[in-house]
Amino acid sequence: MGLLAYLKTQFVVHLLIGFVFVVSGLVINFTQLCTLALWPISKQLYRRINCRLAYSLWSQLVMLLEWWSCTECTLFTDQATVDHFGKEHAVVILNHNFEIDFLCGWTMCERFGVLGSSKVLAKRELLCVPLIGWTWYFLEIVFCKRKWEEDRDIVKEGLKRLADYPEYMWFLLYCEGTRFTEKKHRVSMEVAAAKGLPPLKYHLLPRTKGFTTAVQCLRGTVAAIYDVTLNFRGSKTPSLLGILYGKKYEADMCVRRFPLEDIPADENDAAQWLHKLYQEKDALQEMYKQKGLFPGERIKPARRPWTLMNFLCWATILLSPLFSFVLGVFASGSPLLILTFLGFVGAASFGVRRLIGVTEIEKGSSYGNQELKKKE
């Protein structure tokens, strides 16, 4: 085992990475708070600044995937589709099977220059999560309770506000609503049978309300739908902890582009279009399981150096005073001071672990965990 490989397995190194992410995130959140003063003066300037502040935080996670674990991301698509990336507003539909599927989506955003301006429909509970929820709040992310009667007006209003967004924007949409588990899949397929819909083998039944509302509200702003079907070579089940330990994964993404004008304007027709899309995604996953690859030309977008440079910048700024402080604590010889510091380290490690826990499949929403069949 080489030195770098050894360091990637060390808890102290993980703690230092977590320290840089958390402290830089708090600095970024405070800066975002200060930028609110710009909103009444220039809304577009506020948005551009916050896109770059968000990039400075999210790119640290992308750096772990691209440079720390050296995970490879391969697109299966055609060059004509790739030529549109980063040059238009788009809704990106991703399957929700893995703990790091969001990170693969962000990597795709980063490589085409739209990471800072990427959007999602987020669970309202995340609004209370430091760094993640707070950064999204300043980015005008739409938070919902997953109760459509309560969410309808909030989602519509939030999406319509994005009509004049000054940066190219990718709206990442997980139509399944929660990550795939066998229990959720079983309940989801019972719902599908009750609705007379074909069963899906590798996906949950998509929730259509968010998709149809996004299409209606963003029509005229968004140019296309990108359908992304993700899987990993070797039938691996990657995790954020695995990435932190430097484990290398090979992600394959089948990407298809559908011009928005090809999506039916009628809500029911658009919902049927989405169900048909997920049947096609299921067929793509079956092909991947049988052949180990998706259809289409293999394209590997080059990773960019900015995520690594951003992290090294923050590490240089934050770790130098931290090391000086730690030396001072132990040089003081004070048992109380040393114990207090060690207690702080323990609390910090617990906090970082809780943040990582947000991505775990077991911490997904309760959708499908109840035996009641919940219909849209």
Tab-separated table of C-alpha atoms in Angstrom, residues 326 328-345:
chain	number	residue	atom	x	y	z
A	326	VAL	CA	-3.538	22.195	18.321
A	328	GLY	CA	-0.632	25.410	21.434
A	329	VAL	CA	-3.185	23.266	23.277
A	330	PHE	CA	-0.796	20.377	23.858
A	331	ALA	CA	2.128	22.678	24.592
A	332	SER	CA	0.103	24.315	27.373
A	333	GLY	CA	0.145	21.086	29.389
A	334	SER	CA	-3.294	21.891	30.805
A	335	PRO	CA	-5.321	18.667	31.309
A	336	LEU	CA	-8.591	20.620	31.231
A	337	LEU	CA	-7.709	22.344	27.964
A	338	ILE	CA	-6.544	19.095	26.368
A	339	LEU	CA	-9.660	17.186	27.473
A	340	THR	CA	-11.892	19.990	26.232
A	341	PHE	CA	-10.156	19.885	22.868
A	342	LEU	CA	-10.473	16.094	22.616
A	343	GLY	CA	-14.167	16.399	23.483
A	344	PHE	CA	-14.574	18.926	20.699
A	345	VAL	CA	-12.838	16.552	18.287
